[in-house]
Amino acid sequence: MKKSSGSSRRANSVAKKKEPWKGYDFDSMPELTEEQIASLRPVSKSEHKKLAIAVKRHVGRPRKPEAEKEELVSIRFSANFLQRLKEKARQEGYTAWQTYAKKVLAEHLK
């Protein structure tokens, strides 16, 4: 079996993060002390709902409305053409050649 590094995609996968207790030996877990038990507090139903919503909430960039989403299209360019397109995009001040290509195509279609 291949040894995985801590920074690999597989080691940091969502499946591994969702089940942190999978394979955990609960029988060898130490008993809680009276002090630890006293520090625990009950959670109300409303508090529980808030926590459940917070856990399920989408994190990261907000989702675009359906009307603003762009259609994903695959297109093939020759290596020479793509290189020229990237150079031209850099000259025009674009960091992403795809954005430059969309601008040029939109202007051409007007």
Coordinates of C-alpha atoms in Angstrom, one line a residue:
M1 CA 0.0 0.0 0.0
K2 CA 1.2 3.5 -0.9
K3 CA 2.0 5.8 2.0
S4 CA 0.2 9.1 1.7
S5 CA 1.7 12.4 2.7
G6 CA -0.3 14.7 5.0
S7 CA -0.7 17.2 2.2
S8 CA -2.1 14.9 -0.4
R9 CA -5.6 15.4 -1.8
R10 CA -6.6 11.9 -0.6
A11 CA -5.4 12.6 3.0
N12 CA -7.3 15.9 3.1
S13 CA -10.4 14.6 1.3
V14 CA -13.9 15.6 2.4
A15 CA -14.8 12.0 3.2
K16 CA -12.0 11.8 5.7
K17 CA -13.0 15.1 7.3
K18 CA -16.7 14.1 7.5
E19 CA -15.9 11.0 9.5
P20 CA -13.2 11.9 12.0
W21 CA -14.4 9.3 14.5
K22 CA -14.5 6.4 12.0
G23 CA -12.3 3.6 13.3
Y24 CA -11.8 5.2 16.7
D25 CA -11.6 2.8 19.6
F26 CA -14.3 4.1 22.0
D27 CA -13.6 1.3 24.4
S28 CA -10.2 2.7 25.2
M29 CA -11.5 6.3 25.7
P30 CA -10.7 7.5 29.2
E31 CA -13.6 8.2 31.6
L32 CA -14.7 11.8 32.1
T33 CA -13.7 13.3 35.5
E34 CA -16.3 14.8 37.7
E35 CA -14.8 18.2 36.9
Q36 CA -15.3 17.6 33.2
I37 CA -18.8 16.4 33.6
A38 CA -19.6 19.5 35.7
S39 CA -18.3 21.8 33.0
L40 CA -20.7 20.3 30.4
R41 CA -23.9 22.3 29.7
P42 CA -27.1 21.2 28.1
V43 CA -27.9 22.6 24.6
S44 CA -31.5 23.9 24.0
K45 CA -33.4 22.8 20.9
S46 CA -33.1 26.3 19.4
E47 CA -29.4 26.3 20.0
H48 CA -29.1 22.9 18.5
K49 CA -30.9 24.0 15.4
K50 CA -28.6 27.0 15.0
L51 CA -25.5 24.8 15.4
A52 CA -26.9 22.3 12.9
I53 CA -27.5 25.1 10.3
A54 CA -24.1 26.5 10.9
V55 CA -22.5 23.2 10.2
K56 CA -24.4 22.6 7.0
R57 CA -24.0 26.2 5.7
H58 CA -22.1 26.7 2.5
V59 CA -18.6 28.1 3.1
G60 CA -16.6 30.0 0.6
R61 CA -17.5 32.0 -2.5
P62 CA -21.2 32.7 -2.7
R63 CA -23.1 30.8 -5.3
K64 CA -24.0 32.6 -8.5
P65 CA -27.7 32.9 -9.4
E66 CA -28.7 30.5 -12.2
A67 CA -29.1 33.4 -14.7
E68 CA -25.5 34.5 -14.2
K69 CA -23.9 31.1 -14.5
E70 CA -21.8 30.5 -17.6
E71 CA -21.9 27.4 -19.6
L72 CA -18.8 25.2 -19.4
V73 CA -17.4 24.6 -23.0
S74 CA -14.4 22.7 -24.0
I75 CA -12.4 24.0 -27.1
R76 CA -9.2 22.8 -28.6
F77 CA -6.5 25.2 -29.8
S78 CA -3.1 24.5 -31.4
A79 CA -0.1 25.1 -29.1
N80 CA 1.1 27.9 -31.3
F81 CA -2.3 29.7 -31.3
L82 CA -2.7 29.3 -27.6
Q83 CA 0.8 30.7 -26.9
R84 CA 0.1 33.8 -29.1
L85 CA -3.3 34.3 -27.3
K86 CA -1.7 34.1 -23.9
E87 CA 1.1 36.6 -24.9
K88 CA -1.5 39.0 -26.3
A89 CA -3.6 38.7 -23.1
R90 CA -0.5 39.5 -21.0
Q91 CA 0.3 42.5 -23.2
E92 CA -3.2 43.8 -22.7
G93 CA -2.9 43.5 -18.9
Y94 CA -4.9 40.3 -18.4
T95 CA -3.8 37.7 -15.9
A96 CA -6.2 35.1 -17.3
W97 CA -6.1 34.4 -21.0
Q98 CA -9.6 33.0 -20.8
T99 CA -11.0 36.4 -19.7
Y100 CA -9.2 38.1 -22.6
A101 CA -10.5 35.5 -25.1
K102 CA -14.1 36.1 -23.9
K103 CA -13.7 39.9 -24.3
V104 CA -12.3 39.6 -27.8
L105 CA -15.1 37.2 -28.9
A106 CA -17.8 39.3 -27.3
E107 CA -16.5 42.4 -29.2
H108 CA -16.3 40.5 -32.4
L109 CA -19.9 39.3 -32.1
K110 CA -21.3 42.8 -31.4

